């Protein structure tokens, strides 16, 4: 069923990436798309399917159910509905209508072709015809790159081997300290990092630890598991291209800062384990890593950092949550990756969760870096209000982090390359 009479251009421009298209392209798109209507309880999409279609939610609400049973409700007009529903393929969720719904359904191949020829918005102060031609070519390559990402022609990174082994062993009830220690000892660099951490100001005991076995005994299996993953994450933020490595280093610095802030906030007044908060902070932007890795195949895009950052911002949440689901992380980590960049996300759980700590830590990180443009007021952020045990106000919150400066410095030192 065509949608010419049911959807106007302004309605389409509310969606990403449809807002990149020209009016003429949108008119063509309307004639090539269809409108589908679903009743409550009807399954819209099936997890694991590859149907090659994008579903944009025009009206109603849907429920997304992950493989572990975790559920998220998305309502038309909300921030979560500004992109296609469950757009990564194979589908990561079962999608079911919970209200009467209307969808705009578009073939991904059609939309990707249009994106590749989407118009470039030139500035008023053009530098000449040759410059415009070069800019148009860069834009064409950017749109090609963006279309490839949307078509899932991108490889998700693997969890480093030692972290994978330790996480699996730590989750098994029959695993011993010796089992975990052997897995870590097989990686000399990881062994050195864990022993150094155990002797740091964060975990120092009455005596110095000299081997991995004693470090695991002191830290315990749960903390060891999280710290090994923390240390392994640095290897994920790597690129063969020097230009992209600079961007990777910037991502890592941001991850390190958010992780350290999340640790301090968790330690101050929540029941969340600080090491889990640290790891969630480090992982909050991991979805940007595959975008940068894929950019290695498009050297011309290095000259368009603004557009590359835009693509990273639009895809980071979905890709990051897909990575953590692939790595079999708990749903609390997946939630933090999916919604950690949404200032107005409100978790349904009663107690503060990792996603709350990540959101508030990102807010503080932006303020500390003097990047205040576009930031909401503290009191407008649901995650901030949910950290009620801290009795936070804007000034009290900043004072808390100032008082914890030594702790933050210790964490940054622990995460610095050695």
Short mmCIF file of C-alpha atoms in Angstrom, two decimals:
data_model
loop_
_atom_site.label_atom_id
_atom_site.label_comp_id
_atom_site.label_asym_id
_atom_site.label_seq_id
_atom_site.Cartn_x
_atom_site.Cartn_y
_atom_site.Cartn_z
CA UNK A 1 0.00 0.00 0.00
CA UNK A 2 1.63 3.29 -1.07
CA UNK A 3 1.84 6.20 1.35
CA UNK A 4 1.63 9.30 -0.88
CA UNK A 5 -1.54 10.51 0.87
CA UNK A 6 -0.58 9.45 4.37
CA UNK A 7 2.91 10.84 5.00
CA UNK A 8 4.15 14.35 4.22
CA UNK A 9 7.75 15.46 3.77
CA UNK A 10 7.98 17.18 7.15
CA UNK A 11 6.99 13.95 8.87
CA UNK A 12 9.69 12.03 7.00
CA UNK A 13 12.33 14.61 7.91
CA UNK A 14 11.90 13.71 11.57
CA UNK A 15 13.68 10.40 10.88
CA UNK A 16 17.37 9.62 10.50
CA UNK A 17 18.78 9.26 7.87
CA UNK A 18 15.77 10.41 5.82
CA UNK A 19 16.59 13.97 6.84
CA UNK A 20 19.68 13.74 4.61
CA UNK A 21 17.59 13.41 1.45
CA UNK A 22 16.37 16.20 -0.83
CA UNK A 23 12.68 17.00 -1.27
CA UNK A 24 12.74 15.38 -4.71
CA UNK A 25 14.29 12.22 -3.27
CA UNK A 26 11.70 12.10 -0.50
CA UNK A 27 8.90 12.33 -3.04
CA UNK A 28 10.41 9.38 -4.91
CA UNK A 29 10.85 7.53 -1.64
CA UNK A 30 7.20 8.04 -0.69
CA UNK A 31 6.13 6.44 -3.93
CA UNK A 32 8.46 3.48 -3.47
CA UNK A 33 7.68 2.87 0.21
CA UNK A 34 4.58 1.33 1.73
CA UNK A 35 2.55 1.92 4.86
CA UNK A 36 1.82 -1.06 7.07
CA UNK A 37 -0.71 -1.13 9.87
CA UNK A 38 -0.39 -3.51 12.83
CA UNK A 39 -2.73 -4.34 15.66
CA UNK A 40 -1.68 -4.77 19.32
CA UNK A 41 -0.02 -8.12 19.93
CA UNK A 42 1.02 -8.58 16.31
CA UNK A 43 4.67 -9.51 15.73
CA UNK A 44 6.32 -7.05 13.36
CA UNK A 45 9.91 -8.31 13.16
CA UNK A 46 11.58 -11.55 14.19
CA UNK A 47 14.97 -11.79 15.84
CA UNK A 48 17.59 -13.28 13.53
CA UNK A 49 15.70 -12.36 10.34
CA UNK A 50 17.33 -10.73 7.31
CA UNK A 51 14.52 -9.07 5.36
CA UNK A 52 16.37 -6.11 3.87
CA UNK A 53 13.73 -3.61 5.00
CA UNK A 54 13.73 -0.53 7.24
CA UNK A 55 10.67 0.01 9.47
CA UNK A 56 10.04 3.61 10.59
CA UNK A 57 7.42 3.93 13.33
CA UNK A 58 4.87 6.61 12.38
CA UNK A 59 2.23 5.95 15.05
CA UNK A 60 1.78 3.73 18.10
CA UNK A 61 4.29 1.84 20.24
CA UNK A 62 6.26 -1.39 19.93
CA UNK A 63 8.09 -3.67 22.34
CA UNK A 64 11.59 -4.92 21.52
CA UNK A 65 12.53 -8.25 23.11
CA UNK A 66 16.17 -9.38 23.12
CA UNK A 67 17.35 -12.98 23.19
CA UNK A 68 17.79 -12.86 26.98
CA UNK A 69 14.19 -11.70 27.50
CA UNK A 70 15.07 -8.07 28.16
CA UNK A 71 12.34 -5.74 26.85
CA UNK A 72 12.27 -2.12 25.71
CA UNK A 73 9.25 -0.10 24.64
CA UNK A 74 9.62 2.42 21.80
CA UNK A 75 6.88 4.99 21.18
CA UNK A 76 6.37 6.93 17.96
CA UNK A 77 7.82 10.43 18.18
CA UNK A 78 10.33 9.53 20.88
CA UNK A 79 14.09 9.83 20.49
CA UNK A 80 14.39 6.04 20.16
CA UNK A 81 11.92 6.09 17.26
CA UNK A 82 13.90 8.60 15.21
CA UNK A 83 15.81 5.72 13.58
CA UNK A 84 14.47 2.59 11.92
CA UNK A 85 13.21 0.06 14.47
CA UNK A 86 15.73 -2.74 15.18
CA UNK A 87 17.65 -1.67 12.10
CA UNK A 88 20.70 -3.96 12.39
CA UNK A 89 20.44 -7.23 10.49
CA UNK A 90 20.21 -10.02 11.32
CA UNK A 91 17.57 -8.54 13.62
CA UNK A 92 18.68 -8.31 17.25
CA UNK A 93 15.10 -8.22 18.62
CA UNK A 94 11.63 -9.59 18.27
CA UNK A 95 9.40 -6.55 17.68
CA UNK A 96 5.73 -6.66 18.72
CA UNK A 97 3.07 -3.96 18.53
CA UNK A 98 1.71 -2.92 21.93
CA UNK A 99 -0.58 -0.25 20.48
CA UNK A 100 -2.18 0.13 17.03
CA UNK A 101 0.83 0.98 14.86
CA UNK A 102 1.62 2.47 11.49
CA UNK A 103 4.99 1.94 9.82
CA UNK A 104 6.76 3.37 6.82
CA UNK A 105 8.53 0.38 5.27
CA UNK A 106 11.43 1.02 2.87
CA UNK A 107 13.80 -1.35 1.12
CA UNK A 108 17.29 -0.78 2.53
CA UNK A 109 18.84 -1.05 -0.94
CA UNK A 110 16.58 1.73 -2.22
CA UNK A 111 17.37 4.02 0.71
CA UNK A 112 21.10 3.28 0.52
CA UNK A 113 21.19 4.17 -3.18
CA UNK A 114 19.44 7.44 -2.43
CA UNK A 115 21.87 8.22 0.39
CA UNK A 116 24.81 7.80 -1.94
CA UNK A 117 23.44 10.55 -4.17
CA UNK A 118 22.05 12.73 -1.38
CA UNK A 119 22.72 16.45 -1.94
CA UNK A 120 25.55 18.25 -0.21
CA UNK A 121 24.71 21.41 1.72
CA UNK A 122 27.28 23.93 0.50
CA UNK A 123 28.24 26.92 2.63
CA UNK A 124 27.58 30.42 1.32
CA UNK A 125 31.29 31.21 1.06
CA UNK A 126 32.28 28.72 -1.64
CA UNK A 127 35.95 28.68 -2.48
CA UNK A 128 35.49 28.05 -6.20
CA UNK A 129 34.35 25.43 -8.64
CA UNK A 130 37.33 23.09 -8.14
CA UNK A 131 36.84 23.12 -4.38
CA UNK A 132 33.14 22.38 -4.81
CA UNK A 133 33.96 19.43 -7.06
CA UNK A 134 36.37 18.03 -4.48
CA UNK A 135 33.80 18.53 -1.71
CA UNK A 136 31.11 16.81 -3.77
CA UNK A 137 33.41 13.82 -4.26
CA UNK A 138 34.13 13.63 -0.54
CA UNK A 139 30.41 13.81 0.15
CA UNK A 140 29.71 11.03 -2.36
CA UNK A 141 32.27 8.82 -0.64
CA UNK A 142 30.79 9.66 2.76
CA UNK A 143 27.31 8.66 1.62
CA UNK A 144 28.70 5.43 0.16
CA UNK A 145 30.41 4.72 3.47
CA UNK A 146 27.24 5.52 5.42
CA UNK A 147 25.17 3.22 3.20
CA UNK A 148 27.63 0.37 3.76
CA UNK A 149 27.35 0.79 7.52
CA UNK A 150 23.57 0.72 7.33
CA UNK A 151 23.79 -2.46 5.23
CA UNK A 152 25.86 -4.08 8.01
CA UNK A 153 28.98 -4.38 5.87
CA UNK A 154 30.96 -3.87 9.04
CA UNK A 155 32.69 -6.38 11.30
CA UNK A 156 32.07 -6.30 15.04
CA UNK A 157 35.24 -6.57 17.14
CA UNK A 158 35.96 -9.70 19.15
CA UNK A 159 36.41 -9.67 22.90
CA UNK A 160 40.16 -10.19 23.50
CA UNK A 161 40.87 -13.85 24.16
CA UNK A 162 42.15 -13.55 27.73
CA UNK A 163 39.12 -11.47 28.76
CA UNK A 164 36.76 -13.99 27.17
CA UNK A 165 38.39 -16.92 29.00
CA UNK A 166 38.47 -15.18 32.38
CA UNK A 167 34.85 -14.03 32.13
CA UNK A 168 33.70 -17.55 31.29
CA UNK A 169 35.74 -19.10 34.10
CA UNK A 170 34.62 -16.52 36.67
CA UNK A 171 30.98 -17.24 35.79
CA UNK A 172 31.39 -20.98 36.43
CA UNK A 173 30.78 -22.17 39.99
CA UNK A 174 33.31 -25.00 39.66
CA UNK A 175 36.18 -22.71 38.61
CA UNK A 176 39.03 -22.27 41.09
CA UNK A 177 41.49 -19.46 41.72
CA UNK A 178 44.08 -21.66 40.01
CA UNK A 179 41.93 -21.96 36.88
CA UNK A 180 41.48 -18.20 36.60
CA UNK A 181 45.12 -17.58 37.42
CA UNK A 182 46.32 -19.94 34.68
CA UNK A 183 44.16 -18.21 32.07
CA UNK A 184 45.63 -14.83 33.02
CA UNK A 185 49.22 -16.08 33.29
CA UNK A 186 49.05 -17.24 29.65
CA UNK A 187 49.08 -13.51 28.77
CA UNK A 188 52.24 -11.94 30.31
CA UNK A 189 51.13 -8.37 29.61
CA UNK A 190 47.77 -8.95 31.29
CA UNK A 191 49.49 -10.63 34.23
CA UNK A 192 51.68 -7.60 34.79
CA UNK A 193 48.72 -5.21 34.60
CA UNK A 194 46.69 -7.21 37.12
CA UNK A 195 49.55 -7.44 39.63
CA UNK A 196 50.23 -3.72 39.22
CA UNK A 197 46.54 -2.97 39.82
CA UNK A 198 46.50 -5.13 42.93
CA UNK A 199 49.44 -3.16 44.34
CA UNK A 200 47.95 0.22 43.41
CA UNK A 201 46.37 2.61 45.89
CA UNK A 202 42.94 1.31 44.85
CA UNK A 203 43.47 -2.28 45.99
CA UNK A 204 46.66 -2.27 48.06
CA UNK A 205 46.66 -4.53 51.12
CA UNK A 206 49.09 -4.96 53.99
CA UNK A 207 51.62 -6.78 51.86
CA UNK A 208 52.76 -6.52 48.25
CA UNK A 209 51.38 -9.03 45.75
CA UNK A 210 54.02 -10.62 43.54
CA UNK A 211 52.10 -13.10 41.37
CA UNK A 212 48.79 -13.54 39.58
CA UNK A 213 47.50 -16.23 41.95
CA UNK A 214 47.80 -13.94 44.97
CA UNK A 215 46.27 -11.06 42.99
CA UNK A 216 43.18 -13.15 42.17
CA UNK A 217 42.88 -14.21 45.82
CA UNK A 218 43.00 -10.60 47.00
CA UNK A 219 40.66 -9.21 44.35
CA UNK A 220 38.20 -12.09 44.16
CA UNK A 221 36.82 -13.65 41.01
CA UNK A 222 34.23 -10.97 40.23
CA UNK A 223 36.60 -8.01 40.49
CA UNK A 224 39.31 -9.92 38.62
CA UNK A 225 36.89 -10.62 35.79
CA UNK A 226 35.96 -6.97 35.43
CA UNK A 227 39.53 -5.66 35.68
CA UNK A 228 40.87 -8.11 33.10
CA UNK A 229 38.15 -6.95 30.70
CA UNK A 230 38.94 -3.32 31.52
CA UNK A 231 42.61 -3.81 30.67
CA UNK A 232 41.79 -5.79 27.52
CA UNK A 233 39.57 -3.01 26.18
CA UNK A 234 42.54 -0.84 25.25
CA UNK A 235 43.41 -3.32 22.51
CA UNK A 236 39.99 -2.91 20.92
CA UNK A 237 40.64 0.80 20.36
CA UNK A 238 43.34 0.19 17.74
CA UNK A 239 43.71 1.05 14.06
CA UNK A 240 46.38 0.40 11.46
CA UNK A 241 45.95 3.92 10.06
CA UNK A 242 47.79 6.67 11.99
CA UNK A 243 45.04 9.19 11.23
CA UNK A 244 42.35 6.87 12.55
CA UNK A 245 44.46 5.89 15.53
CA UNK A 246 44.28 9.51 16.64
CA UNK A 247 40.49 9.22 16.58
CA UNK A 248 40.73 5.89 18.44
CA UNK A 249 42.92 7.52 21.09
CA UNK A 250 40.34 10.28 21.48
CA UNK A 251 37.59 7.69 21.92
CA UNK A 252 39.70 5.86 24.51
CA UNK A 253 40.39 9.05 26.46
CA UNK A 254 36.67 9.77 26.54
CA UNK A 255 35.92 6.19 27.59
CA UNK A 256 38.59 6.37 30.30
CA UNK A 257 37.19 9.61 31.71
CA UNK A 258 33.59 8.38 31.75
CA UNK A 259 34.68 5.08 33.28
CA UNK A 260 36.62 6.75 36.06
CA UNK A 261 33.74 9.11 36.86
CA UNK A 262 31.28 6.20 36.90
CA UNK A 263 33.56 4.33 39.34
CA UNK A 264 33.65 7.29 41.73
CA UNK A 265 29.89 7.86 41.56
CA UNK A 266 29.17 4.15 42.12
CA UNK A 267 31.59 4.00 45.03
CA UNK A 268 30.11 7.11 46.63
CA UNK A 269 26.47 6.16 47.06
CA UNK A 270 25.13 3.25 45.05
CA UNK A 271 25.04 -0.51 45.39
CA UNK A 272 26.54 -0.91 41.94
CA UNK A 273 30.00 -2.52 42.04
CA UNK A 274 32.53 0.22 41.16
CA UNK A 275 34.43 -2.10 38.81
CA UNK A 276 31.24 -2.77 36.87
CA UNK A 277 30.59 0.96 36.61
CA UNK A 278 34.17 1.49 35.43
CA UNK A 279 33.77 -1.15 32.73
CA UNK A 280 30.37 0.17 31.63
CA UNK A 281 31.91 3.62 31.24
CA UNK A 282 34.76 2.22 29.17
CA UNK A 283 32.29 0.41 26.93
CA UNK A 284 29.79 3.24 26.47
CA UNK A 285 31.28 4.36 23.13
CA UNK A 286 32.60 1.03 21.85
CA UNK A 287 30.02 1.11 19.04
CA UNK A 288 32.07 3.88 17.41
CA UNK A 289 35.08 1.57 17.03
CA UNK A 290 33.73 -0.51 14.09
CA UNK A 291 32.73 2.72 12.35
CA UNK A 292 36.32 3.96 12.52
CA UNK A 293 37.70 0.57 11.53
CA UNK A 294 35.44 0.52 8.49
CA UNK A 295 36.62 4.02 7.63
CA UNK A 296 40.04 2.55 6.85
CA UNK A 297 38.54 1.50 3.51
CA UNK A 298 37.55 5.12 2.79
CA UNK A 299 40.69 7.28 3.17
CA UNK A 300 38.95 10.31 1.63
CA UNK A 301 36.61 10.41 4.61
CA UNK A 302 39.50 11.39 6.85
CA UNK A 303 39.08 14.84 5.32
CA UNK A 304 35.46 14.96 6.54
CA UNK A 305 35.75 14.50 10.33
CA UNK A 306 32.44 16.27 11.00
CA UNK A 307 30.45 13.88 8.84
CA UNK A 308 32.36 10.87 10.18
CA UNK A 309 31.56 11.93 13.76
CA UNK A 310 27.91 12.29 12.76
CA UNK A 311 27.82 8.75 11.39
CA UNK A 312 29.51 7.50 14.57
CA UNK A 313 26.96 9.28 16.74
CA UNK A 314 24.02 7.89 14.79
CA UNK A 315 25.24 4.28 14.76
CA UNK A 316 27.16 4.03 18.03
CA UNK A 317 24.29 2.94 20.26
CA UNK A 318 22.95 0.15 18.06
CA UNK A 319 26.38 -1.19 17.15
CA UNK A 320 27.63 -0.95 20.75
CA UNK A 321 24.68 -2.88 22.13
CA UNK A 322 25.09 -5.47 19.35
CA UNK A 323 28.76 -5.91 20.30
CA UNK A 324 27.99 -6.49 23.97
CA UNK A 325 25.18 -8.90 23.15
CA UNK A 326 27.61 -10.81 20.92
CA UNK A 327 30.09 -10.86 23.80
CA UNK A 328 27.32 -12.16 26.10
CA UNK A 329 27.52 -9.29 28.55
CA UNK A 330 24.71 -8.88 31.11
CA UNK A 331 21.72 -6.85 30.00
CA UNK A 332 22.68 -4.00 32.34
CA UNK A 333 25.82 -3.40 30.26
CA UNK A 334 23.85 -3.67 27.01
CA UNK A 335 21.34 -1.12 28.32
CA UNK A 336 24.18 1.27 29.20
CA UNK A 337 25.63 0.98 25.69
CA UNK A 338 22.26 1.42 24.00
CA UNK A 339 20.97 4.37 26.05
CA UNK A 340 24.11 5.91 27.57
CA UNK A 341 24.07 8.75 25.04
CA UNK A 342 20.41 9.62 25.66
CA UNK A 343 20.21 12.35 28.29
CA UNK A 344 16.48 11.77 28.78
CA UNK A 345 16.43 7.99 29.04
CA UNK A 346 14.75 6.72 32.22
CA UNK A 347 15.48 3.19 33.36
CA UNK A 348 12.48 1.18 34.55
CA UNK A 349 14.35 -0.39 37.49
CA UNK A 350 13.84 1.02 40.99
CA UNK A 351 17.50 1.25 42.00
CA UNK A 352 20.24 3.11 40.14
CA UNK A 353 21.70 1.08 37.28
CA UNK A 354 24.83 1.18 35.14
CA UNK A 355 23.04 3.23 32.51
CA UNK A 356 22.30 5.94 35.11
CA UNK A 357 25.95 6.14 36.10
CA UNK A 358 27.10 6.28 32.48
CA UNK A 359 24.67 9.07 31.58
CA UNK A 360 25.58 11.20 34.61
CA UNK A 361 29.30 10.53 34.10
CA UNK A 362 29.05 11.60 30.46
CA UNK A 363 27.33 14.79 31.58
CA UNK A 364 30.15 15.56 34.03
CA UNK A 365 32.81 14.68 31.45
CA UNK A 366 31.32 17.15 28.98
CA UNK A 367 31.16 19.88 31.63
CA UNK A 368 34.74 19.20 32.75
CA UNK A 369 35.89 19.51 29.14
CA UNK A 370 33.99 22.79 28.82
CA UNK A 371 31.69 21.26 26.18
CA UNK A 372 28.47 22.73 27.50
CA UNK A 373 26.69 23.41 24.22
CA UNK A 374 23.47 21.44 23.93
CA UNK A 375 23.68 19.99 27.44
CA UNK A 376 20.46 19.77 29.47
CA UNK A 377 20.16 21.10 33.01
CA UNK A 378 21.06 18.55 35.68
CA UNK A 379 17.52 18.43 37.01
CA UNK A 380 16.17 17.59 33.54
CA UNK A 381 18.16 14.34 33.35
CA UNK A 382 16.19 11.36 34.76
CA UNK A 383 19.38 9.42 35.52
CA UNK A 384 20.62 12.31 37.63
CA UNK A 385 17.43 12.34 39.67
CA UNK A 386 17.60 8.56 40.08
CA UNK A 387 20.91 8.80 41.94
CA UNK A 388 18.88 10.00 44.90
CA UNK A 389 21.17 8.57 47.56
CA UNK A 390 23.76 11.15 46.54
CA UNK A 391 21.30 13.97 47.23
CA UNK A 392 22.85 15.67 44.24
CA UNK A 393 22.50 19.21 43.09
CA UNK A 394 24.62 20.71 40.35
CA UNK A 395 27.04 22.31 42.79
CA UNK A 396 27.12 19.35 45.19
CA UNK A 397 27.74 16.98 42.33
CA UNK A 398 30.75 18.92 41.09
CA UNK A 399 32.07 19.25 44.66
CA UNK A 400 31.80 15.50 45.08
CA UNK A 401 33.95 14.89 42.03
CA UNK A 402 36.42 17.57 43.05
CA UNK A 403 36.81 15.87 46.44
CA UNK A 404 37.34 12.58 44.65
CA UNK A 405 40.06 14.05 42.40
CA UNK A 406 42.72 11.79 43.90
CA UNK A 407 40.56 8.75 43.25
CA UNK A 408 39.98 9.84 39.67
CA UNK A 409 43.71 10.35 39.16
CA UNK A 410 44.41 6.86 40.54
CA UNK A 411 41.93 5.33 38.09
CA UNK A 412 43.30 7.29 35.15
CA UNK A 413 46.80 6.12 36.08
CA UNK A 414 45.60 2.54 36.28
CA UNK A 415 44.15 2.78 32.77
CA UNK A 416 47.09 4.58 31.21
CA UNK A 417 49.36 2.60 28.84
CA UNK A 418 52.40 0.97 30.42
#
